[in-house]
Each structure stands twice: as structure tokens, then as C-alpha cells.
Amino acid sequence: MLKMKKLSFLIAILLVGCSTSISTKITNKNFQKLEENNPIIVLDKEDELPNNSELIGDVKIGDSGFTTDCGYDKVIADVTKEAKNAGANIVKIIELKKPSAFGSTCYRIKARLYRNLNAESLSTVVQNRNLKNKSRLPENSDYAVIYFYRPTGGTGALLGYKIKDANDSIVGRLRNGEKFAFKTKKFGEQTFYGVLETKEEVKINVEKGKEYFVRCAVTMGVAIGRPEITRIENYVAMKEYDSMK
């Protein structure tokens, strides 16, 4: 029984160590937790905050020192969960730090949480977001382009992997700091995946004349690491992709 307790304690420590470090400071406790189906709007540093938004508090998603599950999608999921628990429906990113080769291998975020349920204000935010995500391809394009990229830094810098489609055909290869554009005339839902220690995939509903961005990385695994493949909003990914050589 004692051995079982020690084993359970050790597993708990390992699980906590793998998680991100979350620090939330709520200054306005007048709001109830939001329902799960209530959408959370994540605003970039350059995005304008809607009028009459009420500040609820601040949140920081960081690296505990032993964190392994800390990719972009994970820290965004963490910050949106904190927002819902606080009754906020808007996350305004103040600072976003990316993984680096000589520092933390995690994405880290500082953000402010706001509440604004005004339909007109939220509609304006959505319209502005759609404009920022608008495809740069010519209007008469009979194809779509999917951009795959892997920013420099993070774990598994020496590991590379192939990107394949649902038919197991190779569409490209990615090593640390590499990118490529995949032009296609096949429309509808498509699946792309990478394999290392595990197989990870992303599904995209491809439409003619549209652009799509997929950020790739390697996260810690049991033996060598696992691929991370995440669809990123165009307005965020364009700047990252274009800044890479």
C-alpha cells in the first residue's frame, strides 16, 4: 500500500511538472463563469479592444521549469480556460514569447482578461478579424495554398519529419527553421500529418482561392519527441512565416 501511495505521488509530481505554470490575478469578481459554448475572442497586441470592455484581471502562462506540453495551441487553450473561469470573453495578449534555442522551449503569454457582451462591438471585432485573415491570392485563383512552417527554437531542434496527406503522399519536409508552401486544387476537408514518436494531424476544409497556415514543432515525448501540427490564424501566421528566410 505504501509503495502504491509513493508511486501515485510520483506520477502526480510528474504530471504537474509537465504542465504550464499559470498565474491569474482577478481584480473584478462580479461575473459568473461563462458556459462552455460561449466563444472566447483572443486579441493580438496590435488589435484594438472593443469599447466598453470591462477589465476582469490578468493572466500569465509560463514555463514551470520542467514543462513539456507548452506549444502555442496549449498555452492559448490554457489562457482561454482561465478567461471562461473568470467570466471573461476577451483575451488581450500583452506579451507573447516564443521558444528559443538557448532559453525556454515553451510559448509564454501575458494577457489581460475582459468582458464585453455587446453584440455590435463583438461583431465589429469579428469583421476586422476576417479582413486581417483575408487571402492574398488573386480573386480568380483556381487553387489554394497551405503554408507549413517550423520556427527556429524549441525542443527537438535536430529532429525533422515529413508532412504527408491522407493518402500517405509526402507534401514536404520540415526541419528546425524551415518552411514550404503546398499548392493544391483538391478542395474540401483534407488531413495532413507528421510522425515521430507519435502521429499528429491537422484537418483543413480547403476552399478555392484561400490561404492556410500550419505551424509545426517538436514537443517532448517519452523517447525522442512528438510532432506538433497546429492551424494558425492567417493574420498571426503571415508575420511569422514571412519573417523566416
PDB file of N, CA and C in Angstrom, residues 48-121:
ATOM      1  N   GLU A  48      -7.335  46.296 -31.602  1.00  0.00           N
ATOM      2  CA  GLU A  48      -7.997  47.305 -30.779  1.00  0.00           C
ATOM      3  C   GLU A  48      -9.044  46.649 -29.884  1.00  0.00           C
ATOM      4  N   LEU A  49      -9.044  47.030 -28.626  1.00  0.00           N
ATOM      5  CA  LEU A  49     -10.018  46.496 -27.680  1.00  0.00           C
ATOM      6  C   LEU A  49     -11.380  47.151 -27.919  1.00  0.00           C
ATOM      7  N   PRO A  50     -12.474  46.372 -27.970  1.00  0.00           N
ATOM      8  CA  PRO A  50     -13.806  46.963 -28.183  1.00  0.00           C
ATOM      9  C   PRO A  50     -14.163  47.956 -27.080  1.00  0.00           C
ATOM     10  N   ASN A  51     -14.921  48.987 -27.431  1.00  0.00           N
ATOM     11  CA  ASN A  51     -15.364  49.977 -26.452  1.00  0.00           C
ATOM     12  C   ASN A  51     -16.204  49.327 -25.357  1.00  0.00           C
ATOM     13  N   ASN A  52     -16.116  49.894 -24.160  1.00  0.00           N
ATOM     14  CA  ASN A  52     -16.914  49.455 -23.007  1.00  0.00           C
ATOM     15  C   ASN A  52     -16.573  48.045 -22.525  1.00  0.00           C
ATOM     16  N   SER A  53     -15.364  47.582 -22.823  1.00  0.00           N
ATOM     17  CA  SER A  53     -14.918  46.290 -22.293  1.00  0.00           C
ATOM     18  C   SER A  53     -14.478  46.469 -20.847  1.00  0.00           C
ATOM     19  N   GLU A  54     -14.935  45.600 -19.971  1.00  0.00           N
ATOM     20  CA  GLU A  54     -14.616  45.687 -18.537  1.00  0.00           C
ATOM     21  C   GLU A  54     -13.439  44.785 -18.196  1.00  0.00           C
ATOM     22  N   LEU A  55     -12.410  45.365 -17.593  1.00  0.00           N
ATOM     23  CA  LEU A  55     -11.241  44.600 -17.194  1.00  0.00           C
ATOM     24  C   LEU A  55     -11.597  43.688 -16.022  1.00  0.00           C
ATOM     25  N   ILE A  56     -11.252  42.414 -16.154  1.00  0.00           N
ATOM     26  CA  ILE A  56     -11.518  41.450 -15.086  1.00  0.00           C
ATOM     27  C   ILE A  56     -10.244  41.071 -14.351  1.00  0.00           C
ATOM     28  N   GLY A  57      -9.148  40.983 -15.077  1.00  0.00           N
ATOM     29  CA  GLY A  57      -7.895  40.617 -14.408  1.00  0.00           C
ATOM     30  C   GLY A  57      -6.781  40.331 -15.393  1.00  0.00           C
ATOM     31  N   ASP A  58      -5.713  39.768 -14.876  1.00  0.00           N
ATOM     32  CA  ASP A  58      -4.527  39.453 -15.673  1.00  0.00           C
ATOM     33  C   ASP A  58      -4.196  37.976 -15.521  1.00  0.00           C
ATOM     34  N   VAL A  59      -3.571  37.428 -16.553  1.00  0.00           N
ATOM     35  CA  VAL A  59      -3.157  36.029 -16.505  1.00  0.00           C
ATOM     36  C   VAL A  59      -1.796  35.888 -17.157  1.00  0.00           C
ATOM     37  N   LYS A  60      -1.002  34.987 -16.610  1.00  0.00           N
ATOM     38  CA  LYS A  60       0.323  34.708 -17.136  1.00  0.00           C
ATOM     39  C   LYS A  60       0.479  33.200 -17.277  1.00  0.00           C
ATOM     40  N   ILE A  61       0.782  32.759 -18.499  1.00  0.00           N
ATOM     41  CA  ILE A  61       1.037  31.346 -18.764  1.00  0.00           C
ATOM     42  C   ILE A  61       2.527  31.206 -19.031  1.00  0.00           C
ATOM     43  N   GLY A  62       3.213  30.454 -18.166  1.00  0.00           N
ATOM     44  CA  GLY A  62       4.660  30.380 -18.271  1.00  0.00           C
ATOM     45  C   GLY A  62       5.203  28.969 -18.231  1.00  0.00           C
ATOM     46  N   ASP A  63       6.505  28.898 -18.060  1.00  0.00           N
ATOM     47  CA  ASP A  63       7.260  27.648 -18.039  1.00  0.00           C
ATOM     48  C   ASP A  63       7.604  27.328 -16.584  1.00  0.00           C
ATOM     49  N   SER A  64       7.178  26.165 -16.108  1.00  0.00           N
ATOM     50  CA  SER A  64       7.442  25.783 -14.722  1.00  0.00           C
ATOM     51  C   SER A  64       8.888  25.375 -14.498  1.00  0.00           C
ATOM     52  N   GLY A  65       9.621  25.196 -15.576  1.00  0.00           N
ATOM     53  CA  GLY A  65      10.997  24.724 -15.457  1.00  0.00           C
ATOM     54  C   GLY A  65      11.133  23.285 -15.915  1.00  0.00           C
ATOM     55  N   PHE A  66      10.019  22.535 -15.846  1.00  0.00           N
ATOM     56  CA  PHE A  66      10.007  21.150 -16.298  1.00  0.00           C
ATOM     57  C   PHE A  66       8.877  20.935 -17.316  1.00  0.00           C
ATOM     58  N   THR A  67       8.355  22.034 -17.843  1.00  0.00           N
ATOM     59  CA  THR A  67       7.199  21.958 -18.724  1.00  0.00           C
ATOM     60  C   THR A  67       7.569  21.365 -20.072  1.00  0.00           C
ATOM     61  N   THR A  68       6.749  20.410 -20.548  1.00  0.00           N
ATOM     62  CA  THR A  68       6.950  19.819 -21.865  1.00  0.00           C
ATOM     63  C   THR A  68       5.758  20.073 -22.779  1.00  0.00           C
ATOM     64  N   ASP A  69       4.566  20.150 -22.208  1.00  0.00           N
ATOM     65  CA  ASP A  69       3.361  20.378 -23.014  1.00  0.00           C
ATOM     66  C   ASP A  69       3.063  21.872 -23.012  1.00  0.00           C
ATOM     67  N   CYS A  70       3.727  22.610 -23.893  1.00  0.00           N
ATOM     68  CA  CYS A  70       3.623  24.072 -23.848  1.00  0.00           C
ATOM     69  C   CYS A  70       3.721  24.685 -25.236  1.00  0.00           C
ATOM     70  N   GLY A  71       3.144  23.994 -26.222  1.00  0.00           N
ATOM     71  CA  GLY A  71       3.084  24.533 -27.566  1.00  0.00           C
ATOM     72  C   GLY A  71       2.095  25.683 -27.649  1.00  0.00           C
ATOM     73  N   TYR A  72       2.027  26.342 -28.807  1.00  0.00           N
ATOM     74  CA  TYR A  72       1.161  27.504 -28.978  1.00  0.00           C
ATOM     75  C   TYR A  72      -0.297  27.177 -28.686  1.00  0.00           C
ATOM     76  N   ASP A  73      -0.780  26.057 -29.241  1.00  0.00           N
ATOM     77  CA  ASP A  73      -2.190  25.710 -29.031  1.00  0.00           C
ATOM     78  C   ASP A  73      -2.496  25.417 -27.580  1.00  0.00           C
ATOM     79  N   LYS A  74      -1.511  24.862 -26.847  1.00  0.00           N
ATOM     80  CA  LYS A  74      -1.716  24.537 -25.434  1.00  0.00           C
ATOM     81  C   LYS A  74      -1.811  25.804 -24.588  1.00  0.00           C
ATOM     82  N   VAL A  75      -0.921  26.781 -24.806  1.00  0.00           N
ATOM     83  CA  VAL A  75      -0.963  27.986 -23.979  1.00  0.00           C
ATOM     84  C   VAL A  75      -2.198  28.830 -24.311  1.00  0.00           C
ATOM     85  N   ILE A  76      -2.640  28.806 -25.587  1.00  0.00           N
ATOM     86  CA  ILE A  76      -3.874  29.507 -25.944  1.00  0.00           C
ATOM     87  C   ILE A  76      -5.071  28.825 -25.276  1.00  0.00           C
ATOM     88  N   ALA A  77      -5.057  27.492 -25.259  1.00  0.00           N
ATOM     89  CA  ALA A  77      -6.139  26.754 -24.581  1.00  0.00           C
ATOM     90  C   ALA A  77      -6.152  27.071 -23.092  1.00  0.00           C
ATOM     91  N   ASP A  78      -4.972  27.177 -22.483  1.00  0.00           N
ATOM     92  CA  ASP A  78      -4.884  27.498 -21.054  1.00  0.00           C
ATOM     93  C   ASP A  78      -5.436  28.889 -20.755  1.00  0.00           C
ATOM     94  N   VAL A  79      -5.063  29.873 -21.592  1.00  0.00           N
ATOM     95  CA  VAL A  79      -5.486  31.243 -21.317  1.00  0.00           C
ATOM     96  C   VAL A  79      -6.983  31.414 -21.563  1.00  0.00           C
ATOM     97  N   THR A  80      -7.549  30.713 -22.549  1.00  0.00           N
ATOM     98  CA  THR A  80      -8.995  30.818 -22.785  1.00  0.00           C
ATOM     99  C   THR A  80      -9.783  30.128 -21.665  1.00  0.00           C
ATOM    100  N   LYS A  81      -9.229  29.052 -21.125  1.00  0.00           N
ATOM    101  CA  LYS A  81      -9.878  28.385 -19.997  1.00  0.00           C
ATOM    102  C   LYS A  81      -9.903  29.292 -18.768  1.00  0.00           C
ATOM    103  N   GLU A  82      -8.794  29.984 -18.514  1.00  0.00           N
ATOM    104  CA  GLU A  82      -8.748  30.917 -17.396  1.00  0.00           C
ATOM    105  C   GLU A  82      -9.750  32.052 -17.600  1.00  0.00           C
ATOM    106  N   ALA A  83      -9.894  32.499 -18.845  1.00  0.00           N
ATOM    107  CA  ALA A  83     -10.847  33.571 -19.144  1.00  0.00           C
ATOM    108  C   ALA A  83     -12.276  33.120 -18.827  1.00  0.00           C
ATOM    109  N   LYS A  84     -12.653  31.929 -19.272  1.00  0.00           N
ATOM    110  CA  LYS A  84     -14.003  31.423 -19.011  1.00  0.00           C
ATOM    111  C   LYS A  84     -14.278  31.289 -17.521  1.00  0.00           C
ATOM    112  N   ASN A  85     -13.308  30.774 -16.795  1.00  0.00           N
ATOM    113  CA  ASN A  85     -13.473  30.598 -15.349  1.00  0.00           C
ATOM    114  C   ASN A  85     -13.664  31.938 -14.643  1.00  0.00           C
ATOM    115  N   ALA A  86     -13.068  33.002 -15.206  1.00  0.00           N
ATOM    116  CA  ALA A  86     -13.159  34.330 -14.590  1.00  0.00           C
ATOM    117  C   ALA A  86     -14.376  35.110 -15.074  1.00  0.00           C
ATOM    118  N   GLY A  87     -15.115  34.550 -16.056  1.00  0.00           N
ATOM    119  CA  GLY A  87     -16.270  35.252 -16.604  1.00  0.00           C
ATOM    120  C   GLY A  87     -15.914  36.215 -17.712  1.00  0.00           C
ATOM    121  N   ALA A  88     -14.717  36.060 -18.294  1.00  0.00           N
ATOM    122  CA  ALA A  88     -14.263  36.939 -19.375  1.00  0.00           C
ATOM    123  C   ALA A  88     -14.481  36.268 -20.725  1.00  0.00           C
ATOM    124  N   ASN A  89     -14.757  37.060 -21.741  1.00  0.00           N
ATOM    125  CA  ASN A  89     -14.902  36.508 -23.093  1.00  0.00           C
ATOM    126  C   ASN A  89     -13.920  37.128 -24.087  1.00  0.00           C
ATOM    127  N   ILE A  90     -13.025  37.990 -23.577  1.00  0.00           N
ATOM    128  CA  ILE A  90     -11.989  38.586 -24.431  1.00  0.00           C
ATOM    129  C   ILE A  90     -10.632  38.432 -23.741  1.00  0.00           C
ATOM    130  N   VAL A  91      -9.680  37.903 -24.488  1.00  0.00           N
ATOM    131  CA  VAL A  91      -8.296  37.811 -24.027  1.00  0.00           C
ATOM    132  C   VAL A  91      -7.467  38.764 -24.876  1.00  0.00           C
ATOM    133  N   LYS A  92      -6.829  39.703 -24.241  1.00  0.00           N
ATOM    134  CA  LYS A  92      -5.973  40.665 -24.944  1.00  0.00           C
ATOM    135  C   LYS A  92      -4.522  40.329 -24.621  1.00  0.00           C
ATOM    136  N   ILE A  93      -3.806  39.780 -25.597  1.00  0.00           N
ATOM    137  CA  ILE A  93      -2.413  39.400 -25.377  1.00  0.00           C
ATOM    138  C   ILE A  93      -1.546  40.648 -25.249  1.00  0.00           C
ATOM    139  N   ILE A  94      -0.797  40.721 -24.171  1.00  0.00           N
ATOM    140  CA  ILE A  94       0.113  41.840 -23.922  1.00  0.00           C
ATOM    141  C   ILE A  94       1.525  41.479 -24.341  1.00  0.00           C
ATOM    142  N   GLU A  95       1.879  40.233 -24.119  1.00  0.00           N
ATOM    143  CA  GLU A  95       3.228  39.778 -24.461  1.00  0.00           C
ATOM    144  C   GLU A  95       3.167  38.302 -24.843  1.00  0.00           C
ATOM    145  N   LEU A  96       3.814  37.958 -25.948  1.00  0.00           N
ATOM    146  CA  LEU A  96       3.916  36.567 -26.393  1.00  0.00           C
ATOM    147  C   LEU A  96       5.380  36.248 -26.645  1.00  0.00           C
ATOM    148  N   LYS A  97       5.927  35.331 -25.859  1.00  0.00           N
ATOM    149  CA  LYS A  97       7.308  34.913 -26.035  1.00  0.00           C
ATOM    150  C   LYS A  97       7.336  33.540 -26.700  1.00  0.00           C
ATOM    151  N   LYS A  98       8.188  33.419 -27.695  1.00  0.00           N
ATOM    152  CA  LYS A  98       8.294  32.165 -28.438  1.00  0.00           C
ATOM    153  C   LYS A  98       9.440  31.318 -27.881  1.00  0.00           C
ATOM    154  N   PRO A  99       9.424  30.010 -28.171  1.00  0.00           N
ATOM    155  CA  PRO A  99      10.550  29.161 -27.751  1.00  0.00           C
ATOM    156  C   PRO A  99      11.844  29.636 -28.397  1.00  0.00           C
ATOM    157  N   SER A 100      12.942  29.390 -27.712  1.00  0.00           N
ATOM    158  CA  SER A 100      14.246  29.764 -28.256  1.00  0.00           C
ATOM    159  C   SER A 100      15.233  28.625 -28.062  1.00  0.00           C
ATOM    160  N   ALA A 101      16.268  28.649 -28.857  1.00  0.00           N
ATOM    161  CA  ALA A 101      17.249  27.570 -28.815  1.00  0.00           C
ATOM    162  C   ALA A 101      18.064  27.588 -27.516  1.00  0.00           C
ATOM    163  N   PHE A 102      18.225  28.769 -26.917  1.00  0.00           N
ATOM    164  CA  PHE A 102      19.088  28.879 -25.740  1.00  0.00           C
ATOM    165  C   PHE A 102      18.328  29.299 -24.479  1.00  0.00           C
ATOM    166  N   GLY A 103      17.002  29.389 -24.569  1.00  0.00           N
ATOM    167  CA  GLY A 103      16.196  29.758 -23.410  1.00  0.00           C
ATOM    168  C   GLY A 103      15.104  28.736 -23.171  1.00  0.00           C
ATOM    169  N   SER A 104      13.923  29.213 -22.870  1.00  0.00           N
ATOM    170  CA  SER A 104      12.788  28.324 -22.639  1.00  0.00           C
ATOM    171  C   SER A 104      12.342  27.695 -23.951  1.00  0.00           C
ATOM    172  N   THR A 105      11.908  26.443 -23.881  1.00  0.00           N
ATOM    173  CA  THR A 105      11.394  25.741 -25.064  1.00  0.00           C
ATOM    174  C   THR A 105       9.880  25.898 -25.167  1.00  0.00           C
ATOM    175  N   CYS A 106       9.295  26.783 -24.361  1.00  0.00           N
ATOM    176  CA  CYS A 106       7.846  26.952 -24.307  1.00  0.00           C
ATOM    177  C   CYS A 106       7.404  28.288 -24.913  1.00  0.00           C
ATOM    178  N   TYR A 107       6.154  28.313 -25.375  1.00  0.00           N
ATOM    179  CA  TYR A 107       5.476  29.580 -25.635  1.00  0.00           C
ATOM    180  C   TYR A 107       5.001  30.106 -24.278  1.00  0.00           C
ATOM    181  N   ARG A 108       5.136  31.426 -24.070  1.00  0.00           N
ATOM    182  CA  ARG A 108       4.711  32.042 -22.808  1.00  0.00           C
ATOM    183  C   ARG A 108       3.882  33.285 -23.117  1.00  0.00           C
ATOM    184  N   ILE A 109       2.848  33.481 -22.327  1.00  0.00           N
ATOM    185  CA  ILE A 109       1.892  34.554 -22.616  1.00  0.00           C
ATOM    186  C   ILE A 109       1.610  35.381 -21.366  1.00  0.00           C
ATOM    187  N   LYS A 110       1.530  36.697 -21.564  1.00  0.00           N
ATOM    188  CA  LYS A 110       0.939  37.594 -20.575  1.00  0.00           C
ATOM    189  C   LYS A 110      -0.272  38.226 -21.243  1.00  0.00           C
ATOM    190  N   ALA A 111      -1.399  38.224 -20.548  1.00  0.00           N
ATOM    191  CA  ALA A 111      -2.628  38.736 -21.170  1.00  0.00           C
ATOM    192  C   ALA A 111      -3.524  39.387 -20.142  1.00  0.00           C
ATOM    193  N   ARG A 112      -4.458  40.222 -20.624  1.00  0.00           N
ATOM    194  CA  ARG A 112      -5.489  40.811 -19.785  1.00  0.00           C
ATOM    195  C   ARG A 112      -6.835  40.230 -20.198  1.00  0.00           C
ATOM    196  N   LEU A 113      -7.690  40.041 -19.216  1.00  0.00           N
ATOM    197  CA  LEU A 113      -8.997  39.429 -19.442  1.00  0.00           C
ATOM    198  C   LEU A 113     -10.085  40.493 -19.343  1.00  0.00           C
ATOM    199  N   TYR A 114     -10.984  40.493 -20.314  1.00  0.00           N
ATOM    200  CA  TYR A 114     -12.063  41.476 -20.360  1.00  0.00           C
ATOM    201  C   TYR A 114     -13.399  40.781 -20.601  1.00  0.00           C
ATOM    202  N   ARG A 115     -14.462  41.505 -20.249  1.00  0.00           N
ATOM    203  CA  ARG A 115     -15.817  41.035 -20.535  1.00  0.00           C
ATOM    204  C   ARG A 115     -16.547  42.107 -21.330  1.00  0.00           C
ATOM    205  N   ASN A 116     -17.137  41.673 -22.445  1.00  0.00           N
ATOM    206  CA  ASN A 116     -17.917  42.573 -23.284  1.00  0.00           C
ATOM    207  C   ASN A 116     -18.920  41.716 -24.056  1.00  0.00           C
ATOM    208  N   LEU A 117     -20.188  41.811 -23.695  1.00  0.00           N
ATOM    209  CA  LEU A 117     -21.226  41.009 -24.338  1.00  0.00           C
ATOM    210  C   LEU A 117     -22.080  41.830 -25.286  1.00  0.00           C
ATOM    211  N   ASN A 118     -21.579  43.033 -25.653  1.00  0.00           N
ATOM    212  CA  ASN A 118     -22.302  43.864 -26.597  1.00  0.00           C
ATOM    213  C   ASN A 118     -22.168  43.273 -28.006  1.00  0.00           C
ATOM    214  N   ALA A 119     -23.311  42.873 -28.599  1.00  0.00           N
ATOM    215  CA  ALA A 119     -23.300  42.169 -29.885  1.00  0.00           C
ATOM    216  C   ALA A 119     -22.663  43.004 -30.996  1.00  0.00           C
ATOM    217  N   GLU A 120     -22.933  44.313 -30.990  1.00  0.00           N
ATOM    218  CA  GLU A 120     -22.392  45.176 -32.036  1.00  0.00           C
ATOM    219  C   GLU A 120     -20.875  45.280 -31.943  1.00  0.00           C
ATOM    220  N   SER A 121     -20.373  45.427 -30.730  1.00  0.00           N
ATOM    221  CA  SER A 121     -18.929  45.521 -30.525  1.00  0.00           C
ATOM    222  C   SER A 121     -18.222  44.234 -30.942  1.00  0.00           C
TER     223      SER A 121
END
